[in-house]
mmCIF file of C-alpha atoms in Angstrom:
data_model
loop_
_atom_site.group_PDB
_atom_site.id
_atom_site.type_symbol
_atom_site.label_atom_id
_atom_site.label_comp_id
_atom_site.label_asym_id
_atom_site.label_seq_id
_atom_site.Cartn_x
_atom_site.Cartn_y
_atom_site.Cartn_z
ATOM 1 C CA UNK A 1 -24.367 -1.080 -28.729
ATOM 2 C CA UNK A 2 -23.460 -0.067 -25.729
ATOM 3 C CA UNK A 3 -26.448 -0.493 -22.571
ATOM 4 C CA UNK A 4 -27.144 2.046 -20.661
ATOM 5 C CA UNK A 5 -27.557 1.161 -17.018
ATOM 6 C CA UNK A 6 -29.158 2.812 -13.975
ATOM 7 C CA UNK A 7 -26.540 3.117 -10.881
ATOM 8 C CA UNK A 8 -27.262 4.262 -7.785
ATOM 9 C CA UNK A 9 -26.555 7.905 -7.261
ATOM 10 C CA UNK A 10 -29.082 8.566 -10.487
ATOM 11 C CA UNK A 11 -26.192 8.632 -12.954
ATOM 12 C CA UNK A 12 -26.304 6.393 -16.273
ATOM 13 C CA UNK A 13 -23.386 4.433 -16.681
ATOM 14 C CA UNK A 14 -22.684 2.346 -20.421
ATOM 15 C CA UNK A 15 -21.598 -1.620 -19.807
ATOM 16 C CA UNK A 16 -19.894 -3.112 -22.502
ATOM 17 C CA UNK A 17 -21.696 -6.166 -23.943
ATOM 18 C CA UNK A 18 -21.174 -9.089 -22.105
ATOM 19 C CA UNK A 19 -18.981 -11.760 -24.764
ATOM 20 C CA UNK A 20 -20.434 -15.453 -24.183
ATOM 21 C CA UNK A 21 -18.012 -17.160 -22.227
ATOM 22 C CA UNK A 22 -16.133 -19.949 -24.213
ATOM 23 C CA UNK A 23 -15.389 -23.224 -23.183
ATOM 24 C CA UNK A 24 -12.208 -24.189 -21.245
ATOM 25 C CA UNK A 25 -11.259 -27.201 -23.076
ATOM 26 C CA UNK A 26 -7.477 -26.441 -22.882
ATOM 27 C CA UNK A 27 -7.856 -26.766 -19.650
ATOM 28 C CA UNK A 28 -7.371 -30.939 -19.517
ATOM 29 C CA UNK A 29 -4.380 -30.361 -21.969
ATOM 30 C CA UNK A 30 -1.607 -30.096 -19.710
ATOM 31 C CA UNK A 31 -1.200 -32.743 -16.286
ATOM 32 C CA UNK A 32 0.605 -31.243 -13.554
ATOM 33 C CA UNK A 33 2.920 -33.460 -11.723
ATOM 34 C CA UNK A 34 4.450 -32.450 -8.540
ATOM 35 C CA UNK A 35 7.251 -34.518 -7.883
ATOM 36 C CA UNK A 36 9.304 -33.848 -4.755
ATOM 37 C CA UNK A 37 12.330 -35.260 -6.259
ATOM 38 C CA UNK A 38 12.906 -31.855 -7.735
ATOM 39 C CA UNK A 39 12.507 -29.931 -4.506
ATOM 40 C CA UNK A 40 14.726 -32.794 -2.489
ATOM 41 C CA UNK A 41 17.817 -31.759 -5.378
ATOM 42 C CA UNK A 42 17.020 -27.995 -4.284
ATOM 43 C CA UNK A 43 16.888 -28.849 -0.523
ATOM 44 C CA UNK A 44 20.165 -30.901 -0.903
ATOM 45 C CA UNK A 45 22.188 -28.457 -3.003
ATOM 46 C CA UNK A 46 21.829 -26.293 -0.367
ATOM 47 C CA UNK A 47 24.336 -28.177 1.351
ATOM 48 C CA UNK A 48 27.080 -27.768 -0.945
ATOM 49 C CA UNK A 49 29.240 -24.863 0.028
ATOM 50 C CA UNK A 50 29.797 -21.584 -3.360
ATOM 51 C CA UNK A 51 33.227 -21.168 -3.946
ATOM 52 C CA UNK A 52 34.245 -18.322 -2.220
ATOM 53 C CA UNK A 53 34.570 -16.393 -5.121
ATOM 54 C CA UNK A 54 30.929 -16.638 -5.937
ATOM 55 C CA UNK A 55 30.031 -15.721 -2.461
ATOM 56 C CA UNK A 56 31.884 -12.884 -2.000
ATOM 57 C CA UNK A 57 30.838 -11.383 -5.571
ATOM 58 C CA UNK A 58 26.849 -12.427 -4.864
ATOM 59 C CA UNK A 59 27.394 -10.071 -0.948
ATOM 60 C CA UNK A 60 29.275 -7.515 -3.318
ATOM 61 C CA UNK A 61 26.878 -7.226 -6.001
ATOM 62 C CA UNK A 62 24.158 -7.118 -3.524
ATOM 63 C CA UNK A 63 26.087 -4.184 -1.722
ATOM 64 C CA UNK A 64 25.799 -2.313 -4.466
ATOM 65 C CA UNK A 65 22.121 -2.659 -4.842
ATOM 66 C CA UNK A 66 21.893 -5.442 -7.339
ATOM 67 C CA UNK A 67 18.901 -7.864 -7.844
ATOM 68 C CA UNK A 68 18.380 -10.991 -6.198
ATOM 69 C CA UNK A 69 17.512 -12.761 -9.570
ATOM 70 C CA UNK A 70 20.147 -10.009 -11.441
ATOM 71 C CA UNK A 71 22.779 -11.423 -9.044
ATOM 72 C CA UNK A 72 22.144 -15.277 -9.619
ATOM 73 C CA UNK A 73 21.989 -14.978 -13.241
ATOM 74 C CA UNK A 74 25.400 -12.903 -13.187
ATOM 75 C CA UNK A 75 27.015 -15.582 -10.642
ATOM 76 C CA UNK A 76 24.954 -18.774 -12.507
ATOM 77 C CA UNK A 77 23.236 -20.207 -9.582
ATOM 78 C CA UNK A 78 19.972 -20.353 -9.072
ATOM 79 C CA UNK A 79 18.031 -17.347 -7.093
ATOM 80 C CA UNK A 80 17.179 -19.247 -4.490
ATOM 81 C CA UNK A 81 21.313 -19.978 -3.588
ATOM 82 C CA UNK A 82 21.772 -16.017 -3.608
ATOM 83 C CA UNK A 83 19.062 -16.056 -0.500
ATOM 84 C CA UNK A 84 20.518 -18.979 1.138
ATOM 85 C CA UNK A 85 23.755 -17.227 0.572
ATOM 86 C CA UNK A 86 22.609 -13.608 1.931
ATOM 87 C CA UNK A 87 20.712 -14.622 4.755
ATOM 88 C CA UNK A 88 23.554 -17.139 5.920
ATOM 89 C CA UNK A 89 26.516 -14.521 5.823
ATOM 90 C CA UNK A 90 24.609 -11.409 6.218
ATOM 91 C CA UNK A 91 21.850 -12.771 8.526
ATOM 92 C CA UNK A 92 17.982 -11.577 8.907
ATOM 93 C CA UNK A 93 14.938 -12.283 6.767
ATOM 94 C CA UNK A 94 14.313 -11.156 2.911
ATOM 95 C CA UNK A 95 14.934 -7.714 2.067
#
């Protein structure tokens, strides 16, 4: 059963009954650890050049209007590498 609530302006609005809040016991199931080693490996991998075929394919697909995530899947590299390559070859920021 919905309760009626008087709002300003004289209109009657119906509100759903509030459900009791469940305990958030799931919060302790997963412990999140952030390691810097993953970030370091990623930054180091940006220094390793892509093959000319991969680089040209990235530019070609970007010119066709592909999404960067789709380009990354097609070429088989992380999206970060696609962004890095587009920035390096074209200059400018994200967009």
